[in-house]
Amino acid sequence: MIIRLFYFIIFCSSVLMISCNSSVKRKKKKKKEPLVSQTVLNEIKEGDVLLRYAQGPFSEKIVEFMGEKNPISHCGVAVNLNGKLKVVHSVSEELSGQDGVQTQELPVFVSDIADSMFIILRPRISDSAKTAIAANAKYYLGKKASFDHDYNTYDSSQLYCGELLYYTVGTVMGKNVIATKVFDDTVSLVMFNSFFNDEHFELIYSLKPIRK
């Protein structure tokens, strides 16, 4: 499939760049303050949608390929697990060392941001519906759904990051709320910018202004 080959090429380029960079001796840098403060993270609630433009050439190529007004390369959903909010998202093993649906601490998730793109969006639904979104995320987490390298949005047996939201958030709110777009006449991908619909999602925080 063309799109799978596209992402394979991106991955190879990423590995090469990381390898080259690691061979260069770097000077110790002063620890930077996080772009997103703990005060902002404290505003996150279960069921919130988290979008970001992650660092690195892989993310750059995703943004270029998607061609959206606001550059986003990755997403996840906030879920309360054993009394602690975490991000549930889907990542390929080649990038994270763990394949498919997994959790990540909020501070770690927001530490990987490029172009100051980090957004918190809250579905305009009841608290019980937000709990249902979290329950869906826990289901795929417990199922250990693997990463969808074929990017088949209409098959939930494997999930890429946007597809996870399609089946967690979309199942509760209606899949028509989350826009998809056909690429290469073969695959339909979830569009990150569809979450900027004010009718369905409340903007809680954005590190920089959103383009409407």
GROMACS .gro file of C-alpha atoms in nm, residues 62-191:
model
  130
   62ILE     CA    1   0.287   1.349   0.895
   63VAL     CA    2   0.199   1.719   0.914
   64GLU     CA    3   0.316   1.771   0.556
   65PHE     CA    4   0.119   1.471   0.433
   66MET     CA    5  -0.203   1.562   0.615
   67GLY     CA    6  -0.189   1.922   0.493
   68GLU     CA    7  -0.418   2.062   0.764
   69LYS     CA    8  -0.452   2.428   0.858
   70ASN     CA    9  -0.328   2.363   1.213
   71PRO     CA   10  -0.024   2.130   1.213
   72ILE     CA   11  -0.098   1.827   1.433
   73SER     CA   12   0.081   1.494   1.421
   74HIS     CA   13  -0.048   1.302   1.723
   75CYS     CA   14  -0.342   1.272   1.960
   76GLY     CA   15  -0.468   1.094   2.270
   77VAL     CA   16  -0.747   1.096   2.527
   78ALA     CA   17  -0.724   1.166   2.901
   79VAL     CA   18  -0.833   0.872   3.116
   80ASN     CA   19  -0.845   0.820   3.491
   81LEU     CA   20  -0.652   0.505   3.573
   82ASN     CA   21  -0.638   0.406   3.939
   83GLY     CA   22  -0.705   0.761   4.050
   84LYS     CA   23  -0.450   0.925   3.821
   85LEU     CA   24  -0.510   1.095   3.486
   86LYS     CA   25  -0.300   0.957   3.203
   87VAL     CA   26  -0.297   0.982   2.825
   88VAL     CA   27  -0.419   0.678   2.635
   89HIS     CA   28  -0.284   0.683   2.279
   90SER     CA   29  -0.155   0.451   2.008
   91VAL     CA   30   0.206   0.448   1.890
   92SER     CA   31   0.405   0.208   1.674
   93GLU     CA   32   0.670  -0.003   1.843
   94GLU     CA   33   0.938   0.144   1.616
   95LEU     CA   34   0.886   0.484   1.775
   96SER     CA   35   0.804   0.405   2.138
   97GLY     CA   36   0.945   0.059   2.207
   98GLN     CA   37   0.592  -0.059   2.279
   99ASP     CA   38   0.336  -0.132   2.011
  100GLY     CA   39  -0.020  -0.007   1.989
  101VAL     CA   40  -0.256   0.134   2.250
  102GLN     CA   41  -0.067   0.237   2.564
  103THR     CA   42  -0.056   0.497   2.840
  104GLN     CA   43   0.174   0.790   2.901
  105GLU     CA   44   0.212   1.032   3.189
  106LEU     CA   45   0.075   1.377   3.111
  107PRO     CA   46   0.407   1.562   3.171
  108VAL     CA   47   0.584   1.320   2.936
  109PHE     CA   48   0.319   1.361   2.666
  110VAL     CA   49   0.350   1.741   2.671
  111SER     CA   50   0.730   1.733   2.681
  112ASP     CA   51   0.735   1.626   2.316
  113ILE     CA   52   0.600   1.937   2.143
  114ALA     CA   53   0.712   2.118   1.829
  115ASP     CA   54   0.601   2.456   1.692
  116SER     CA   55   0.421   2.529   2.023
  117MET     CA   56   0.129   2.310   1.915
  118PHE     CA   57  -0.050   2.155   2.212
  119ILE     CA   58  -0.426   2.170   2.252
  120ILE     CA   59  -0.677   2.050   2.509
  121LEU     CA   60  -1.033   2.003   2.385
  122ARG     CA   61  -1.335   1.897   2.591
  123PRO     CA   62  -1.629   1.717   2.428
  124ARG     CA   63  -1.957   1.907   2.479
  125ILE     CA   64  -2.136   1.607   2.628
  126SER     CA   65  -2.256   1.492   2.970
  127ASP     CA   66  -2.021   1.365   3.238
  128SER     CA   67  -2.162   1.014   3.195
  129ALA     CA   68  -2.083   1.031   2.822
  130LYS     CA   69  -1.726   1.138   2.901
  131THR     CA   70  -1.699   0.839   3.133
  132ALA     CA   71  -1.815   0.624   2.841
  133ILE     CA   72  -1.533   0.765   2.627
  134ALA     CA   73  -1.285   0.669   2.898
  135ALA     CA   74  -1.441   0.323   2.921
  136ASN     CA   75  -1.389   0.276   2.547
  137ALA     CA   76  -1.025   0.378   2.581
  138LYS     CA   77  -0.977   0.133   2.868
  139TYR     CA   78  -1.131  -0.140   2.654
  140TYR     CA   79  -0.874  -0.099   2.376
  141LEU     CA   80  -0.598  -0.058   2.633
  142GLY     CA   81  -0.698  -0.384   2.800
  143LYS     CA   82  -0.730  -0.550   2.461
  144LYS     CA   83  -0.374  -0.438   2.383
  145ALA     CA   84  -0.480  -0.334   2.034
  146SER     CA   85  -0.175  -0.319   1.809
  147PHE     CA   86  -0.079  -0.021   1.592
  148ASP     CA   87  -0.256  -0.007   1.257
  149HIS     CA   88   0.020   0.015   0.996
  150ASP     CA   89  -0.239  -0.020   0.719
  151TYR     CA   90  -0.429   0.286   0.847
  152ASN     CA   91  -0.764   0.117   0.794
  153THR     CA   92  -0.995   0.350   0.983
  154TYR     CA   93  -1.298   0.126   0.940
  155ASP     CA   94  -1.147  -0.178   1.115
  156SER     CA   95  -1.097  -0.141   1.491
  157SER     CA   96  -0.887  -0.456   1.538
  158GLN     CA   97  -0.576  -0.236   1.504
  159LEU     CA   98  -0.557   0.136   1.576
  160TYR     CA   99  -0.342   0.432   1.477
  161CYS     CA  100  -0.370   0.740   1.705
  162GLY     CA  101  -0.653   0.918   1.523
  163GLU     CA  102  -0.836   0.590   1.477
  164LEU     CA  103  -0.831   0.536   1.854
  165LEU     CA  104  -1.023   0.862   1.899
  166TYR     CA  105  -1.257   0.761   1.617
  167TYR     CA  106  -1.359   0.453   1.818
  168THR     CA  107  -1.350   0.606   2.167
  169VAL     CA  108  -1.479   0.961   2.123
  170GLY     CA  109  -1.662   0.895   1.796
  171THR     CA  110  -1.850   0.593   1.925
  172VAL     CA  111  -2.001   0.809   2.200
  173MET     CA  112  -2.055   1.138   2.012
  174GLY     CA  113  -2.122   0.994   1.668
  175LYS     CA  114  -1.855   0.915   1.413
  176ASN     CA  115  -1.988   1.190   1.185
  177VAL     CA  116  -1.842   1.438   1.437
  178ILE     CA  117  -1.491   1.328   1.341
  179ALA     CA  118  -1.402   1.406   0.979
  180THR     CA  119  -1.205   1.168   0.761
  181LYS     CA  120  -1.034   1.227   0.428
  182VAL     CA  121  -0.938   0.984   0.152
  183PHE     CA  122  -0.569   0.979   0.053
  184ASP     CA  123  -0.417   0.803  -0.248
  185ASP     CA  124  -0.767   0.683  -0.339
  186THR     CA  125  -0.709   0.392  -0.102
  187VAL     CA  126  -0.720   0.497   0.262
  188SER     CA  127  -0.940   0.727   0.470
  189LEU     CA  128  -0.764   0.900   0.760
  190VAL     CA  129  -0.902   1.084   1.062
  191MET     CA  130  -0.842   1.458   1.031
   0.00000   0.00000   0.00000
